[in-house]
Every structure is written in structure tokens, then in C-alpha cells.
PDB file of C-alpha atoms in Angstrom:
ATOM      1  CA  VAL A  30      87.285  98.659 110.377  1.00 96.00           C
ATOM      2  CA  GLN A  31      90.875  98.310 108.854  1.00 97.00           C
ATOM      3  CA  LEU A  32      93.102  96.357 106.628  1.00 98.00           C
ATOM      4  CA  VAL A  33      96.747  95.717 107.488  1.00 97.00           C
ATOM      5  CA  GLU A  34      99.379  94.572 105.079  1.00 98.00           C
ATOM      6  CA  SER A  35     102.584  92.499 106.232  1.00 98.00           C
ATOM      7  CA  GLY A  36     105.179  90.646 104.616  1.00 98.00           C
ATOM      8  CA  GLY A  37     107.008  93.171 102.502  1.00 97.00           C
ATOM      9  CA  GLY A  38     110.649  93.402 102.295  1.00 97.00           C
ATOM     10  CA  LEU A  39     113.888  93.342 100.408  1.00 98.00           C
ATOM     11  CA  VAL A  40     114.461  90.336  98.163  1.00 98.00           C
ATOM     12  CA  GLN A  41     116.803  89.716  95.369  1.00 98.00           C
ATOM     13  CA  THR A  42     115.761  88.883  91.695  1.00 98.00           C
ATOM     14  CA  GLY A  43     113.994  85.695  91.252  1.00 98.00           C
ATOM     15  CA  GLY A  44     113.186  85.534  94.853  1.00 98.00           C
ATOM     16  CA  SER A  45     109.735  85.236  96.648  1.00 98.00           C
ATOM     17  CA  LEU A  46     107.577  86.933  99.184  1.00 98.00           C
ATOM     18  CA  LYS A  47     104.245  86.241 100.652  1.00 98.00           C
ATOM     19  CA  LEU A  48     101.968  89.399 101.610  1.00 98.00           C
ATOM     20  CA  SER A  49      99.251  88.921 104.089  1.00 98.00           C
ATOM     21  CA  CYS A  50      96.200  91.295 104.244  1.00 98.00           C
ATOM     22  CA  ALA A  51      94.503  90.992 107.677  1.00 98.00           C
ATOM     23  CA  ALA A  52      91.166  92.373 108.369  1.00 97.00           C
ATOM     24  CA  SER A  53      89.750  93.793 111.655  1.00 96.00           C
ATOM     25  CA  GLY A  54      86.241  95.092 112.307  1.00 96.00           C
ATOM     26  CA  PHE A  55      84.485  93.071 109.687  1.00 95.00           C
ATOM     27  CA  TYR A  56      84.365  89.670 107.861  1.00 94.00           C
ATOM     28  CA  LEU A  57      86.455  89.523 104.913  1.00 92.00           C
ATOM     29  CA  ASP A  58      84.134  86.578 103.403  1.00 89.00           C
ATOM     30  CA  ASN A  59      81.704  89.299 102.489  1.00 92.00           C
ATOM     31  CA  TYR A  60      83.933  91.127  99.987  1.00 95.00           C
ATOM     32  CA  ALA A  61      86.379  90.988  97.242  1.00 96.00           C
ATOM     33  CA  ILE A  62      89.764  91.712  98.134  1.00 97.00           C
ATOM     34  CA  GLY A  63      92.367  93.116  95.701  1.00 97.00           C
ATOM     35  CA  TRP A  64      96.159  93.722  95.862  1.00 98.00           C
ATOM     36  CA  PHE A  65      97.368  96.905  94.207  1.00 97.00           C
ATOM     37  CA  ARG A  66     100.721  98.333  93.867  1.00 97.00           C
ATOM     38  CA  GLN A  67     102.172 101.953  93.250  1.00 97.00           C
ATOM     39  CA  THR A  68     105.471 103.559  92.392  1.00 97.00           C
ATOM     40  CA  PRO A  69     106.424 107.278  92.632  1.00 94.00           C
ATOM     41  CA  GLY A  70     104.812 109.165  89.779  1.00 94.00           C
ATOM     42  CA  LYS A  71     102.667 106.471  88.648  1.00 95.00           C
ATOM     43  CA  GLU A  72      99.077 105.564  89.254  1.00 95.00           C
ATOM     44  CA  ARG A  73      98.067 102.810  91.533  1.00 95.00           C
ATOM     45  CA  GLU A  74      97.329  99.478  89.513  1.00 96.00           C
ATOM     46  CA  GLY A  75      95.610  96.361  90.256  1.00 96.00           C
ATOM     47  CA  VAL A  76      97.885  93.251  90.477  1.00 97.00           C
ATOM     48  CA  ALA A  77      95.559  90.642  91.637  1.00 97.00           C
ATOM     49  CA  CYS A  78      91.927  90.245  93.158  1.00 97.00           C
ATOM     50  CA  ILE A  79      90.045  87.376  94.591  1.00 97.00           C
ATOM     51  CA  SER A  80      86.148  87.385  94.814  1.00 95.00           C
ATOM     52  CA  ASP A  81      84.176  87.066  98.077  1.00 94.00           C
ATOM     53  CA  SER A  82      83.495  83.267  97.456  1.00 92.00           C
ATOM     54  CA  GLY A  83      87.096  82.734  95.886  1.00 92.00           C
ATOM     55  CA  ASP A  84      85.655  81.276  92.852  1.00 94.00           C
ATOM     56  CA  PHE A  85      86.806  84.281  90.657  1.00 96.00           C
ATOM     57  CA  THR A  86      90.540  85.605  90.645  1.00 97.00           C
ATOM     58  CA  TYR A  87      92.186  88.445  88.349  1.00 97.00           C
ATOM     59  CA  TYR A  88      95.530  88.575  87.694  1.00 97.00           C
ATOM     60  CA  ALA A  89      97.437  91.539  85.785  1.00 97.00           C
ATOM     61  CA  GLU A  90      99.455  90.320  82.689  1.00 97.00           C
ATOM     62  CA  SER A  91     102.693  91.397  84.113  1.00 97.00           C
ATOM     63  CA  VAL A  92     102.292  88.872  87.239  1.00 98.00           C
ATOM     64  CA  LYS A  93     100.395  86.062  85.836  1.00 98.00           C
ATOM     65  CA  GLY A  94     102.090  82.813  86.407  1.00 98.00           C
ATOM     66  CA  ARG A  95     104.295  84.239  89.083  1.00 98.00           C
ATOM     67  CA  PHE A  96     101.828  85.618  91.726  1.00 98.00           C
ATOM     68  CA  ALA A  97      99.089  83.711  93.410  1.00 98.00           C
ATOM     69  CA  ILE A  98      96.145  85.244  95.588  1.00 98.00           C
ATOM     70  CA  SER A  99      94.335  83.258  98.142  1.00 97.00           C
ATOM     71  CA  ARG A 100      92.101  83.686 101.182  1.00 96.00           C
ATOM     72  CA  ASP A 101      91.807  82.067 104.403  1.00 94.00           C
ATOM     73  CA  ASN A 102      88.307  83.320 105.660  1.00 90.00           C
ATOM     74  CA  ALA A 103      88.891  81.553 109.196  1.00 93.00           C
ATOM     75  CA  LYS A 104      91.815  83.681 109.601  1.00 96.00           C
ATOM     76  CA  ASN A 105      90.083  86.892 108.001  1.00 96.00           C
ATOM     77  CA  THR A 106      93.006  86.983 105.860  1.00 97.00           C
ATOM     78  CA  VAL A 107      94.194  87.271 102.222  1.00 98.00           C
ATOM     79  CA  TYR A 108      97.605  86.294 100.898  1.00 98.00           C
ATOM     80  CA  LEU A 109      99.587  87.346  97.893  1.00 98.00           C
ATOM     81  CA  GLU A 110     102.168  84.649  96.974  1.00 98.00           C
ATOM     82  CA  MET A 111     104.803  86.283  94.676  1.00 98.00           C
ATOM     83  CA  GLY A 112     107.648  84.493  93.053  1.00 98.00           C
ATOM     84  CA  GLY A 113     110.045  85.008  90.255  1.00 98.00           C
ATOM     85  CA  LEU A 114     110.277  88.583  91.505  1.00 98.00           C
ATOM     86  CA  LYS A 115     111.629  91.174  89.081  1.00 98.00           C
ATOM     87  CA  SER A 116     112.976  94.697  89.686  1.00 97.00           C
ATOM     88  CA  GLU A 117     109.845  96.016  88.077  1.00 97.00           C
ATOM     89  CA  ASP A 118     107.816  94.338  90.953  1.00 98.00           C
ATOM     90  CA  THR A 119     109.234  97.043  93.330  1.00 98.00           C
ATOM     91  CA  ALA A 120     106.596  98.979  94.744  1.00 98.00           C
ATOM     92  CA  ILE A 121     104.515  99.712  97.772  1.00 98.00           C
ATOM     93  CA  TYR A 122     101.661  96.805  97.752  1.00 98.00           C
ATOM     94  CA  TYR A 123      98.088  97.705  99.144  1.00 98.00           C
ATOM     95  CA  CYS A 124      95.260  95.763  99.851  1.00 97.00           C
ATOM     96  CA  ALA A 125      91.707  96.791  99.370  1.00 97.00           C
ATOM     97  CA  ARG A 126      88.204  95.844 100.051  1.00 96.00           C
ATOM     98  CA  ASP A 127      85.453  96.115  97.629  1.00 94.00           C
ATOM     99  CA  PHE A 128      82.092  94.345  96.529  1.00 91.00           C
ATOM    100  CA  SER A 129      83.602  92.950  93.132  1.00 91.00           C
ATOM    101  CA  CYS A 130      87.084  92.937  91.664  1.00 92.00           C
ATOM    102  CA  ALA A 131      86.276  95.350  89.069  1.00 90.00           C
ATOM    103  CA  GLY A 132      88.241  98.103  90.778  1.00 85.00           C
ATOM    104  CA  ALA A 133      91.336  96.061  89.918  1.00 87.00           C
ATOM    105  CA  TYR A 134      90.958  95.823  86.222  1.00 86.00           C
ATOM    106  CA  VAL A 135      88.106  98.094  84.934  1.00 84.00           C
ATOM    107  CA  ALA A 136      89.413 101.552  83.886  1.00 83.00           C
ATOM    108  CA  GLY A 137      88.216 104.103  86.415  1.00 83.00           C
ATOM    109  CA  MET A 138      86.566 101.744  89.021  1.00 85.00           C
ATOM    110  CA  ILE A 139      89.473 101.996  91.376  1.00 90.00           C
ATOM    111  CA  LYS A 140      88.134 105.289  92.594  1.00 90.00           C
ATOM    112  CA  ASN A 141      85.197 103.512  93.965  1.00 89.00           C
ATOM    113  CA  ILE A 142      87.290 101.613  96.349  1.00 93.00           C
ATOM    114  CA  LYS A 143      86.795 103.060 100.010  1.00 93.00           C
ATOM    115  CA  LEU A 144      88.814 100.753 102.212  1.00 96.00           C
ATOM    116  CA  TRP A 145      92.606 100.541 101.850  1.00 97.00           C
ATOM    117  CA  GLY A 146      95.421  99.079 103.892  1.00 98.00           C
ATOM    118  CA  GLN A 147      98.525 101.332 104.754  1.00 97.00           C
ATOM    119  CA  GLY A 148     100.847  99.606 102.416  1.00 97.00           C
ATOM    120  CA  THR A 149     103.882  97.225 102.567  1.00 98.00           C
ATOM    121  CA  LEU A 150     107.071  98.003 100.651  1.00 98.00           C
ATOM    122  CA  VAL A 151     108.367  95.289  98.425  1.00 98.00           C
ATOM    123  CA  ALA A 152     111.926  96.046  96.985  1.00 98.00           C
ATOM    124  CA  VAL A 153     113.640  93.705  94.557  1.00 98.00           C
ATOM    125  CA  SER A 154     117.298  94.125  93.974  1.00 96.00           C
ATOM    126  CA  SER A 155     119.077  93.047  90.944  1.00 85.00           C
TER     127      SER A 155
END
């Protein structure tokens, strides 16, 4: 049972990237999937989340209008499309599995998340 992120890299300010989170060993459509990011010295923060049905999505204020989360249950994969990238988006991005999106935006709930990917680095150069 694991999550594997891919698609990170180096991009210039204003550029775009599409991250993928592929699941193995379980079916993604039974779970909410969130994207989180972390920089050195800072706590991991929720960036976006999509419910198991796909009917609910959450975005942090800092990425609203620039990022879009989606899921393809047939491919057992969740995506994060990032546009209008800024230097402050530079971080390691992780996907995570949970039963709801609460871990992405409710204070303290992130500690309940049990399954994380290994992370993929996104670096935005000015």
C-alpha cells in the first residue's frame, strides 16, 4: 500500500507543472486525497484536497485560482495542476490519503493522516 508522487521539477515564475499521485495496493476512490507542501523550518500545510466522490474540493487561499485538483479513479491517480507559479510555491509536495479532507484545513487534523507519499520537489525560479 503506497502513494507515489511525480511531476515535480524546476520551473520559472509564472510557469506550470502537473503533479501526479499514483496509488498502489488500494483503490483511491474509497478515500479523500490531499496535496500538502513543506519547506525547511515550516510545518507541512494543506494545499488542496478532493473528496472520495470528487464532489468536494478544498484549496488553500494562497493557491486558489491557480491550482486545480482532480482524480481519475480508473487510473487510480490524483493530479494537481499548478499554474501561475510563484517563488513562494517552492516546496516538497506530498500527497496523502484520508477518509475526509479535514486534515488539509482543520487545525491539528493533519496528525491523523497515516499514509503519505515520499514527496516531489517543486522549485520555482525568479
